[in-house]
PDB file of C-alpha atoms in Angstrom:
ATOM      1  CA  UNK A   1      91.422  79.593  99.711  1.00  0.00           C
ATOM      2  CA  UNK A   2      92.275  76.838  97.315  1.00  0.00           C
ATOM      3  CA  UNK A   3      96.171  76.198  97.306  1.00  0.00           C
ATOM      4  CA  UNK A   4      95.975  72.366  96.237  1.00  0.00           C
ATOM      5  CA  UNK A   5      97.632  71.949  92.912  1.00  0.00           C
ATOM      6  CA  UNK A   6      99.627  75.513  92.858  1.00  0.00           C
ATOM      7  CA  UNK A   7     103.021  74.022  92.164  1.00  0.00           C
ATOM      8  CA  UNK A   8     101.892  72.228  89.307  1.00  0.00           C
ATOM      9  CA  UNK A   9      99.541  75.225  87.667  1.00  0.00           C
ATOM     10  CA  UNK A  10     100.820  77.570  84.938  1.00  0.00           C
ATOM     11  CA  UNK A  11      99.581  81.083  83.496  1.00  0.00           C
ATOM     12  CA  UNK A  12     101.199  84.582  81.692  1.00  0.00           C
ATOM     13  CA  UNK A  13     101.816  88.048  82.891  1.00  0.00           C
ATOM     14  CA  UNK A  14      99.489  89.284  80.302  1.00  0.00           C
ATOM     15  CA  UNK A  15      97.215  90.322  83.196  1.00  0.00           C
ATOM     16  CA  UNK A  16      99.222  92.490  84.668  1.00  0.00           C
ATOM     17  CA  UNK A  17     100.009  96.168  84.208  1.00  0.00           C
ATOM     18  CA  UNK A  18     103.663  97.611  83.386  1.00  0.00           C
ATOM     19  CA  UNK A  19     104.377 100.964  83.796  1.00  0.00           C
ATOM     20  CA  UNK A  20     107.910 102.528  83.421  1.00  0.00           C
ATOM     21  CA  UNK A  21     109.360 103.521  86.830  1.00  0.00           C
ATOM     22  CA  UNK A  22     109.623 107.377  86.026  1.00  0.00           C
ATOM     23  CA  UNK A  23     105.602 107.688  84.588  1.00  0.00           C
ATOM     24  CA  UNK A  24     104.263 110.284  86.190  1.00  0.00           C
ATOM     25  CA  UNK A  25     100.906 109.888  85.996  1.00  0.00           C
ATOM     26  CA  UNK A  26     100.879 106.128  87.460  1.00  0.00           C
ATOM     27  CA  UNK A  27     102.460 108.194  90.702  1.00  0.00           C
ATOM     28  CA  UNK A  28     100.271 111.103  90.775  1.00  0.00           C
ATOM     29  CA  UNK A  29      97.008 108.265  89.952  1.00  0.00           C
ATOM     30  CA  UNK A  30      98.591 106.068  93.045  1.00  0.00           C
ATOM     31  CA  UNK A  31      98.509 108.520  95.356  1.00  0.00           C
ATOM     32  CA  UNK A  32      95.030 110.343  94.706  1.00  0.00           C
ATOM     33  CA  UNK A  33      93.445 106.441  94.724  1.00  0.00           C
ATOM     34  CA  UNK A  34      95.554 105.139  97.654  1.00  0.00           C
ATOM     35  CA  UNK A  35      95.299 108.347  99.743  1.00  0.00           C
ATOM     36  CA  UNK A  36      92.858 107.511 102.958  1.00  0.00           C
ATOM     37  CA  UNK A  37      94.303 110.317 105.212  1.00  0.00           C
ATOM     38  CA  UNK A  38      97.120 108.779 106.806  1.00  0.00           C
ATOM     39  CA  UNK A  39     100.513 110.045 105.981  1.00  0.00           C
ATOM     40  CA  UNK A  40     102.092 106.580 104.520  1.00  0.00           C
ATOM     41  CA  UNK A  41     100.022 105.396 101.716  1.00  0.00           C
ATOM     42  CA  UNK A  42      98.749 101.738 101.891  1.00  0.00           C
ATOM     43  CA  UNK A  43     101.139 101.260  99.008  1.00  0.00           C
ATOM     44  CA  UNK A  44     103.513  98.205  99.089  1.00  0.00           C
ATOM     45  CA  UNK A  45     107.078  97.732  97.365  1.00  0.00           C
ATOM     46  CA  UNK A  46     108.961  94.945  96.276  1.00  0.00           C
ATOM     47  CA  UNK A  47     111.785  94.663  94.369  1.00  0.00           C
ATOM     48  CA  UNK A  48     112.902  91.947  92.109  1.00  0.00           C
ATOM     49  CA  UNK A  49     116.394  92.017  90.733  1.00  0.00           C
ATOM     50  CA  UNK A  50     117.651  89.475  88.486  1.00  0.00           C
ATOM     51  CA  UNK A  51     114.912  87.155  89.675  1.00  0.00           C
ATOM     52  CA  UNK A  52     112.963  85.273  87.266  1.00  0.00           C
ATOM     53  CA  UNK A  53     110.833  82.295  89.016  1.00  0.00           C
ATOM     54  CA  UNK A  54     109.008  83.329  92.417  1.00  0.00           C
ATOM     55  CA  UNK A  55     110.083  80.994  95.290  1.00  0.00           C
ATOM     56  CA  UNK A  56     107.555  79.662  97.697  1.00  0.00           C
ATOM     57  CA  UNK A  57     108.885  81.997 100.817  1.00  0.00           C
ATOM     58  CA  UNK A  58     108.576  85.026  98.199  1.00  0.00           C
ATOM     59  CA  UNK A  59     104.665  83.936  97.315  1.00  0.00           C
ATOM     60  CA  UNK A  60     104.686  83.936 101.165  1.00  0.00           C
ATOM     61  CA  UNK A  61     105.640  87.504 101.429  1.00  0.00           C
ATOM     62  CA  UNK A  62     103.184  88.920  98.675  1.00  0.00           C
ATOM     63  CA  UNK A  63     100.282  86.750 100.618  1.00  0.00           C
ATOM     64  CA  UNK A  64     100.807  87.410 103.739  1.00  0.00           C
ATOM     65  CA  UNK A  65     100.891  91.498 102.566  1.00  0.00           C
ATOM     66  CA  UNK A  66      97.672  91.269 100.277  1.00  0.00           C
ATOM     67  CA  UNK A  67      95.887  89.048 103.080  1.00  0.00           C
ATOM     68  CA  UNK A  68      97.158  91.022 106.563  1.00  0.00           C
ATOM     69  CA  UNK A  69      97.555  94.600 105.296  1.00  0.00           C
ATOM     70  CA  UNK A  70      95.158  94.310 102.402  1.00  0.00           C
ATOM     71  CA  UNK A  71      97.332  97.464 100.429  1.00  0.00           C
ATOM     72  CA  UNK A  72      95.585  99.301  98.080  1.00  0.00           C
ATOM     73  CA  UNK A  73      97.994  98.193  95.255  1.00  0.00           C
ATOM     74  CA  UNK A  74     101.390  96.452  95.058  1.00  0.00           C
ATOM     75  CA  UNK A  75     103.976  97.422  92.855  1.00  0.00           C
ATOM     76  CA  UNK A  76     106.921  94.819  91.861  1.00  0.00           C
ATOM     77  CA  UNK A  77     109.957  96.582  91.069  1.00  0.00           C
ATOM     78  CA  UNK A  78     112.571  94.812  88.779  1.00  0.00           C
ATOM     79  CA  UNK A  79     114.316  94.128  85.505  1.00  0.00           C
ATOM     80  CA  UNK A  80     112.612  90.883  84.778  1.00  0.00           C
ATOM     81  CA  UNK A  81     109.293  89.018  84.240  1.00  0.00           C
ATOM     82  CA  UNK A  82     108.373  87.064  86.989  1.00  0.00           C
ATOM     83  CA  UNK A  83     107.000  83.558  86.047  1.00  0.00           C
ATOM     84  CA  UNK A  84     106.052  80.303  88.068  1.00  0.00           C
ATOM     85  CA  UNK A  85     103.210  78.767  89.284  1.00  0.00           C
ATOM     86  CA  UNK A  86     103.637  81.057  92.645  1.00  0.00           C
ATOM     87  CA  UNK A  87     103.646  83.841  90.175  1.00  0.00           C
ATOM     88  CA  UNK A  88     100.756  82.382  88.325  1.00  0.00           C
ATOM     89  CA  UNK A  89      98.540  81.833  91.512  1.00  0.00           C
ATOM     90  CA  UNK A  90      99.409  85.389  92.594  1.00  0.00           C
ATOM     91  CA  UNK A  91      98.421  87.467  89.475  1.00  0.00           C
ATOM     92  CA  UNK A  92      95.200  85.620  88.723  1.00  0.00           C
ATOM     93  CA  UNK A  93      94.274  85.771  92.527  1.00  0.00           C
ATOM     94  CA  UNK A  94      95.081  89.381  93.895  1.00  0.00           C
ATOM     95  CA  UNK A  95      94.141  92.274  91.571  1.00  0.00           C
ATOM     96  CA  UNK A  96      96.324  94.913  92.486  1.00  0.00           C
ATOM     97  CA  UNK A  97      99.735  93.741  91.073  1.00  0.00           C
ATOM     98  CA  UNK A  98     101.274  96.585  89.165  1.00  0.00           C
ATOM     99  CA  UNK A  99     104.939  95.760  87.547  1.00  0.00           C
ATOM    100  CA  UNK A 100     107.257  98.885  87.457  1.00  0.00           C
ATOM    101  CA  UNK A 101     110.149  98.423  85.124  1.00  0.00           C
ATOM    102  CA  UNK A 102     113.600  99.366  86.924  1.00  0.00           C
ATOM    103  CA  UNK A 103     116.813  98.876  85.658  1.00  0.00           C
ATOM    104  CA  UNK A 104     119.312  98.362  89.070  1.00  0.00           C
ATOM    105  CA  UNK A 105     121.335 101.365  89.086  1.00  0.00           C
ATOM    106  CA  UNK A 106     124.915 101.078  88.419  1.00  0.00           C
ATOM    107  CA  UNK A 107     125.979 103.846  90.851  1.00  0.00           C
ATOM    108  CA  UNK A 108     124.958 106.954  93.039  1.00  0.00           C
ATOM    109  CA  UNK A 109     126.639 110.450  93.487  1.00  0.00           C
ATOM    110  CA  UNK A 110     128.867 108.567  91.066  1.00  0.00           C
ATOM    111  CA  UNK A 111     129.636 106.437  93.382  1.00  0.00           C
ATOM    112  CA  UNK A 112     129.766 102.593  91.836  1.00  0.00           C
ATOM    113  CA  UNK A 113     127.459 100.098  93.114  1.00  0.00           C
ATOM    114  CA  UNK A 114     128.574  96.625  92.642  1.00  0.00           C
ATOM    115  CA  UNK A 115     126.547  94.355  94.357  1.00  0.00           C
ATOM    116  CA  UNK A 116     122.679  93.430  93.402  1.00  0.00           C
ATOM    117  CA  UNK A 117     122.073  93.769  97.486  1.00  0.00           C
ATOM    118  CA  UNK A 118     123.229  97.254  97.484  1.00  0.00           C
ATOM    119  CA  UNK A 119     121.225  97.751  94.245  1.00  0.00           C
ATOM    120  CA  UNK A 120     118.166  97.221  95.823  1.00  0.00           C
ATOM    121  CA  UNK A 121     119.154 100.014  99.129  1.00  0.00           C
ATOM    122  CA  UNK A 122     119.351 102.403  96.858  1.00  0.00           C
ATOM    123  CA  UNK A 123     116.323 101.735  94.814  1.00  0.00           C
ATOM    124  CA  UNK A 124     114.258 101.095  97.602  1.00  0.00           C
ATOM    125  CA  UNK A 125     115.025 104.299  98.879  1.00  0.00           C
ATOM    126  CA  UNK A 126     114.110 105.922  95.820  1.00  0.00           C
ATOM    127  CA  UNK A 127     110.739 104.291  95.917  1.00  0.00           C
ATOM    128  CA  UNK A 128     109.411 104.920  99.329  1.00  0.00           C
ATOM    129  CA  UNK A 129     110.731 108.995  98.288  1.00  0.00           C
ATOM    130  CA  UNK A 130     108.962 108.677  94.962  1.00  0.00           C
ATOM    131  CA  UNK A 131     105.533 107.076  96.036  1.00  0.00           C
ATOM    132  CA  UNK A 132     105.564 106.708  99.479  1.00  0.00           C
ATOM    133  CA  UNK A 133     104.222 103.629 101.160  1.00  0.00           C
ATOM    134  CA  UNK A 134     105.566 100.264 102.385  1.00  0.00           C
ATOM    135  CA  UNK A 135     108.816  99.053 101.087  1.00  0.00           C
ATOM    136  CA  UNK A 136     109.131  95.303 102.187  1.00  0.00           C
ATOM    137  CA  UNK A 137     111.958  92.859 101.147  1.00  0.00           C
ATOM    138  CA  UNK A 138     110.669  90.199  99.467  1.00  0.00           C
ATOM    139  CA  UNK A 139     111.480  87.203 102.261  1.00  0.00           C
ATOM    140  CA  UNK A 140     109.687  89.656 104.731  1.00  0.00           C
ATOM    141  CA  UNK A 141     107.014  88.043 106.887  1.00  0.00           C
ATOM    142  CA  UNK A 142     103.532  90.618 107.531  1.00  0.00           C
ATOM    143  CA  UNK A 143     102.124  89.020 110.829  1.00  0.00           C
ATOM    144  CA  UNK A 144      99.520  92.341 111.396  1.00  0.00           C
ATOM    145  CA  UNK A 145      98.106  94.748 110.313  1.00  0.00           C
ATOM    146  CA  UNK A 146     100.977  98.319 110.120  1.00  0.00           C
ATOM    147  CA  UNK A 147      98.152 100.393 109.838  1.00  0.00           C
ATOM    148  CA  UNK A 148      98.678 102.131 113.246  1.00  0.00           C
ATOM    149  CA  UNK A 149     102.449 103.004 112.148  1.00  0.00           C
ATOM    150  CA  UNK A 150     101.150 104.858 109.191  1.00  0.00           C
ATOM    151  CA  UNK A 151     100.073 107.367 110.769  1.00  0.00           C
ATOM    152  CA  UNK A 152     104.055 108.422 111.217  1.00  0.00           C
ATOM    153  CA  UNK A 153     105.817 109.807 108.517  1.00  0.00           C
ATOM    154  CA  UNK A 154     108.809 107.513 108.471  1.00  0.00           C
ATOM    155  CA  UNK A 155     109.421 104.379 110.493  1.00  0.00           C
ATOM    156  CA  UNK A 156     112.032 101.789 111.115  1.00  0.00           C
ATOM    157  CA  UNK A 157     112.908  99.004 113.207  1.00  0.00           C
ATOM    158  CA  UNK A 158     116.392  98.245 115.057  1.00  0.00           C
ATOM    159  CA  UNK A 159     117.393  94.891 114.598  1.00  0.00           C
ATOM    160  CA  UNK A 160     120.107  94.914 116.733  1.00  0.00           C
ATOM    161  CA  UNK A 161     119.869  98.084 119.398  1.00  0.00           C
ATOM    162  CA  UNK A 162     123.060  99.492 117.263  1.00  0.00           C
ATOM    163  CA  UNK A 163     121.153 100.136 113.813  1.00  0.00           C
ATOM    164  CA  UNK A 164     118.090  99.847 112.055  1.00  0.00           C
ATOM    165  CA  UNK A 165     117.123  97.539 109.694  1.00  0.00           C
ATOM    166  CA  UNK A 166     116.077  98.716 106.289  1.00  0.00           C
ATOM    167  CA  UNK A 167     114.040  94.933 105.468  1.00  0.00           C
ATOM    168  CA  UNK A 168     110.646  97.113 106.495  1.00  0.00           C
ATOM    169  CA  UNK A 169     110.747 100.437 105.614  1.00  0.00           C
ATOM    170  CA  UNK A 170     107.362 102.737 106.025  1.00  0.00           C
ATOM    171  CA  UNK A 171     107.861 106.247 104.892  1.00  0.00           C
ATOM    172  CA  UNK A 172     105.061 109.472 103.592  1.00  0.00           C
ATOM    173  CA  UNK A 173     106.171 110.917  99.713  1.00  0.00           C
ATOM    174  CA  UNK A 174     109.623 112.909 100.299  1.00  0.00           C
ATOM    175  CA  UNK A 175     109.820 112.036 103.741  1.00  0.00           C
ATOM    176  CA  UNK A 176     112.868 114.416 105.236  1.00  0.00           C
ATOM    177  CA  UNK A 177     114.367 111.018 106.972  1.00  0.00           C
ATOM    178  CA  UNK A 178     114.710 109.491 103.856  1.00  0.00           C
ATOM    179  CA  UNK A 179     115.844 112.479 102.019  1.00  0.00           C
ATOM    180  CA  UNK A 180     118.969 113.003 104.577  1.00  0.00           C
ATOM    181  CA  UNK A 181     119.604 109.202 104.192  1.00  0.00           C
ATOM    182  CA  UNK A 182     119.632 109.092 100.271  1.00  0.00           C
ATOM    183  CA  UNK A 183     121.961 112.566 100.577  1.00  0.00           C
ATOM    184  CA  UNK A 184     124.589 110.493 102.736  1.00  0.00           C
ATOM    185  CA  UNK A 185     124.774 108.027  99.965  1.00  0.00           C
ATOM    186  CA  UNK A 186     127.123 110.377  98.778  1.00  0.00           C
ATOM    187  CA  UNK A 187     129.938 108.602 100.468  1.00  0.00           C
ATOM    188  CA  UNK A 188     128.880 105.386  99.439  1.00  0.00           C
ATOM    189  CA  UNK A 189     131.485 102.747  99.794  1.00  0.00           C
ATOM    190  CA  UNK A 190     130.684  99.139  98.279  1.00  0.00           C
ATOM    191  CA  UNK A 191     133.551  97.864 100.543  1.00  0.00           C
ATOM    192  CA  UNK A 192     131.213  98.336 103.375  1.00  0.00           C
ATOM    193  CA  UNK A 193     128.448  95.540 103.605  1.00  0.00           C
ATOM    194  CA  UNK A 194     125.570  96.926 105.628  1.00  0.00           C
ATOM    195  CA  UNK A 195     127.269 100.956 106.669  1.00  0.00           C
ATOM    196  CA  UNK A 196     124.388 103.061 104.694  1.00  0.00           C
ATOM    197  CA  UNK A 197     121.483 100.437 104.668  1.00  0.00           C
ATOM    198  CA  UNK A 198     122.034  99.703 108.435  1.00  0.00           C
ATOM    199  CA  UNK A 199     124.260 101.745 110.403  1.00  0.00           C
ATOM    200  CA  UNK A 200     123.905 105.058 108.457  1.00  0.00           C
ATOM    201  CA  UNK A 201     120.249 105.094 109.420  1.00  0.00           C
ATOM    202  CA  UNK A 202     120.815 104.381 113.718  1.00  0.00           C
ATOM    203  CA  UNK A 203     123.507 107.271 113.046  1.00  0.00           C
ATOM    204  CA  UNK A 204     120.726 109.736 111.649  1.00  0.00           C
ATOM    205  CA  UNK A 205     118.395 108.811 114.465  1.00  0.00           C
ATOM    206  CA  UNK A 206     120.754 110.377 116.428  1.00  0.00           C
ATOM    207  CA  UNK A 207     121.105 113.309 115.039  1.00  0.00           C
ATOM    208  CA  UNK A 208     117.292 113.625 114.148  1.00  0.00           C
ATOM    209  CA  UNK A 209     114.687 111.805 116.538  1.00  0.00           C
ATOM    210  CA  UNK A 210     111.898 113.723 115.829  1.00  0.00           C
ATOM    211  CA  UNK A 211     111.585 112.885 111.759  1.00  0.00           C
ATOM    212  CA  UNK A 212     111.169 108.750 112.151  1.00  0.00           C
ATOM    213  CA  UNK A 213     109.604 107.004 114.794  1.00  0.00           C
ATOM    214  CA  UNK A 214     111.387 103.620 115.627  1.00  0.00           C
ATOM    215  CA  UNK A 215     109.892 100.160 116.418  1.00  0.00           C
ATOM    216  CA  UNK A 216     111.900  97.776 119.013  1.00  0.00           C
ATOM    217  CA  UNK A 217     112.737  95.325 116.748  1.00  0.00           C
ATOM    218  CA  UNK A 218     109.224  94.340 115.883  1.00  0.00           C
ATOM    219  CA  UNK A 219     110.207  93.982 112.176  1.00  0.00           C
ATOM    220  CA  UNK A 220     113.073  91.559 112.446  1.00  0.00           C
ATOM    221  CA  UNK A 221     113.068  89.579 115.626  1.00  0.00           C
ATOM    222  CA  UNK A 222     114.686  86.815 115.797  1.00  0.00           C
ATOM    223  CA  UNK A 223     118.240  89.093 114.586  1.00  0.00           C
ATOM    224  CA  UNK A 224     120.703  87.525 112.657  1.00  0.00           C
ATOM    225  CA  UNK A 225     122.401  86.766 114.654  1.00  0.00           C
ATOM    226  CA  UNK A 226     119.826  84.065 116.294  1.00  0.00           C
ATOM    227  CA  UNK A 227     118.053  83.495 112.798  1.00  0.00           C
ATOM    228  CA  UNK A 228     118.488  79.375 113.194  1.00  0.00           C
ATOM    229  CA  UNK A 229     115.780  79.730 115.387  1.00  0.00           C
ATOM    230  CA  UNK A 230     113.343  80.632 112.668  1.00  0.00           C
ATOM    231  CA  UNK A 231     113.904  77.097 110.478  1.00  0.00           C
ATOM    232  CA  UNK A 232     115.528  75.193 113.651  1.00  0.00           C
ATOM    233  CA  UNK A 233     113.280  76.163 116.844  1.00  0.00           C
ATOM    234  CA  UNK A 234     110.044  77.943 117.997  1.00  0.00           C
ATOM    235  CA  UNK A 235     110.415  81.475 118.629  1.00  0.00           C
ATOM    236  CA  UNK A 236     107.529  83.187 119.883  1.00  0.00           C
ATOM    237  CA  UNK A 237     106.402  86.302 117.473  1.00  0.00           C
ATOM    238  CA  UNK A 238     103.144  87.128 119.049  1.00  0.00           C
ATOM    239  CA  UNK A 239     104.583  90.989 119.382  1.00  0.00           C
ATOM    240  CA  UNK A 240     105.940  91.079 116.099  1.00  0.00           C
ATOM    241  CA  UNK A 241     104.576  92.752 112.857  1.00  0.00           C
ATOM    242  CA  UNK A 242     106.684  91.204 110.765  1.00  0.00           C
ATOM    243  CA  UNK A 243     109.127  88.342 110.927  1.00  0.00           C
ATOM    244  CA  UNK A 244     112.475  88.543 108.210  1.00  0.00           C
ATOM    245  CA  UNK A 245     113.649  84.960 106.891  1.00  0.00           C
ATOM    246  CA  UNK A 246     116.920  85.050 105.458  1.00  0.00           C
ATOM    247  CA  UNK A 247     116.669  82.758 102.951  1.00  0.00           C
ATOM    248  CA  UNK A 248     119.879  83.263 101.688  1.00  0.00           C
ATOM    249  CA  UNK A 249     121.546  81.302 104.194  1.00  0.00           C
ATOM    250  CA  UNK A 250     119.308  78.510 103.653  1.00  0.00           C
ATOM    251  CA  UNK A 251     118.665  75.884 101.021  1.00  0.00           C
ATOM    252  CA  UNK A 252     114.865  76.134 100.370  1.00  0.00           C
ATOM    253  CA  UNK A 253     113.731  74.488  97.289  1.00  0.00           C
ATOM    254  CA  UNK A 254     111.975  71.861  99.020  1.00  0.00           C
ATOM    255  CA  UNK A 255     110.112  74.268 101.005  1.00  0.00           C
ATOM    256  CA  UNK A 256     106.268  74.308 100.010  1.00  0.00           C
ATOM    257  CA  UNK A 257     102.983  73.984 101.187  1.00  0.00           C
ATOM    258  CA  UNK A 258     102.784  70.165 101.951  1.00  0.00           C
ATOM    259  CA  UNK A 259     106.183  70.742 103.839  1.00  0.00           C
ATOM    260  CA  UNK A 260     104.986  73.987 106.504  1.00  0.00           C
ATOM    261  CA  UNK A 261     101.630  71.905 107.239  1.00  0.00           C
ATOM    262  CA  UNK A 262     103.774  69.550 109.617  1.00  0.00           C
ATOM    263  CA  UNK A 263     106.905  71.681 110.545  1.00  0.00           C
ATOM    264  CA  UNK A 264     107.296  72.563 114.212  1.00  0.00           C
ATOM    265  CA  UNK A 265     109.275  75.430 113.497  1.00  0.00           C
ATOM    266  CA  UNK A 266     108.821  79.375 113.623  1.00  0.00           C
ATOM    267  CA  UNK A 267     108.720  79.156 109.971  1.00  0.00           C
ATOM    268  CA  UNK A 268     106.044  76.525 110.008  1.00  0.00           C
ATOM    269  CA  UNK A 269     103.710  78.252 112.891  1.00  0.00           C
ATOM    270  CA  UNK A 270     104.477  81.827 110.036  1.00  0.00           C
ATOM    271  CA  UNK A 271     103.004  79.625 107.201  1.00  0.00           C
ATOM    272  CA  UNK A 272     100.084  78.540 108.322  1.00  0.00           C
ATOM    273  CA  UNK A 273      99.216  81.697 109.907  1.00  0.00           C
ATOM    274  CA  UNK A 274      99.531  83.196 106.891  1.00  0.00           C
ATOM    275  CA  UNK A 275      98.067  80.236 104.628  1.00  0.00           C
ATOM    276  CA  UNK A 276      95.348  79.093 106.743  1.00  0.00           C
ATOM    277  CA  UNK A 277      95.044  81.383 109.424  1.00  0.00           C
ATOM    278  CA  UNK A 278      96.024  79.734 112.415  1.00  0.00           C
ATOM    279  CA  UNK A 279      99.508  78.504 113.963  1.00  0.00           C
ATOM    280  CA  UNK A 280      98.540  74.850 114.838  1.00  0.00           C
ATOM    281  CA  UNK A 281     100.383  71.886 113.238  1.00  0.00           C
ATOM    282  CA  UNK A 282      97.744  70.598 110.383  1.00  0.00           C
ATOM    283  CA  UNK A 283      96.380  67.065 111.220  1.00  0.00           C
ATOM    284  CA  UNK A 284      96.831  64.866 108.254  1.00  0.00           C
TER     285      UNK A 284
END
């Protein structure tokens, strides 16, 4: 893999394919291609709201799904064209980009949504329901392969042993888990942060154990509430599948490639797994 000189490259989006969220066909074409038996389709979402130029940990996302879970296609979900040299290097490297135009919904059950994170809940609900698949937010970390959770119809991971995150969600098409969560969105409040993307979720488990099978927090581990230890410390993730960054909290535009090689940080041992394939600091 040649990454020297990505920050500096350019390119277009001519290459890759747009298809309007609600085309039938692309769904019905997905699923007959990407069907291989199991009940979650080796299909991966993203969504990009409002999001123009690909950051470095986003690129790091997309790679580490295309090189780890090798999906057979990846649709980016979003209102805008994504450009960059990330971009660039993405879309003339991995074939199976698709683009899906989405407009973020403005509410649900009539029910206004006000915020671009709650937005994206709904929408990635909607997609998991519509397609089936992977949905992953985009500053989510694959570390191996999720093949052997595909063959459940609906999985999540707790974060915290109180709820279940909703960074990593792997679901069949019109999973009944996801259909009782999208129905509760019928009290949606926008006053509550993280009630129907987090806690709403733990709250179904309850109620119904046997439709989604639940990981112990091998999606997002280090929790929130001990996430300095992904940019500050070492935090061993040998059990995870995936690793969640939130890069919102931290000021990352220095971040790139020449940076990770010498970091001696969890999010420098996740790069260069990802990059080059092994956790060591690099030598020069």
């Amino acid at each position: 893999m040649h990454l020297t000189g990505i920050e500096g490259s350019s390119g277009t989006n001519k290459s890759v394919p747009v298809y309007k969220y609600k085309d039938k066909c692309l769904r019905e074409e997905l699923y007959d291609q990407c069907w291989d038996g199991k009940p979650v389709p080796n299909i991966v979402h993203y969504i990009f709201f409002g999001i123009y130029k690909l950051s470095f940990v986003q690129f790091l996302s997309i790679w580490s799904i295309h090189t780890i879970q090798k999906p057979c296609v990846i649709l980016i979900h979003g209102d805008t064209q994504l450009s960059g040299p990330y971009w660039t290097y993405l879309v003339r490297t991995i074939p199976n980009i698709i683009r899906v135009r989405k407009t973020p919904p403005k509410e649900i059950f009539k029910n206004p949504i006000k915020v671009i994170q709650h937005k994206s809940d709904v929408v990635r609900l909607e997609a998991v329901r519509d397609f089936g698949g992977i949905y992953m937010d985009n500053d989510q970390i694959i570390l191996r392969s999720l093949d052997p959770l595909r063959n459940y119809n609906f999985t999540l991971s707790h974060e915290f042993d109180d709820n279940l995150s909703n960074a990593l969600i792997m679901s069949c098409r019109n999973a009944p888990f996801v259909n009782l969560w999208y129905k509760e969105y019928a009290s949606f409040n926008t006053s509550l942060w993280s009630h129907h993307s987090c806690i709403l979720p733990y709250k179904l488990l309850q109620r119904y154990p046997h439709l989604i099978h639940v990981e112990n927090k091998t999606f997002v581990n280090p929790d929130f509430r001990h996430r300095s230890i992904i940019f500050d410390g070492n935090f061993n993730w040998s059990y995870n599948y995936a690793v969640h960054l939130y890069i919102r909290f931290y000021n990352l535009k220095h971040f790139n490639f020449i940076d990770i090689r010498h970091l001696n940080t969890t999010i420098g041992s996740v790069a260069r797994y990802v990059l080059y394939g092994h956790r060591e600091l690099c030598s020069d």
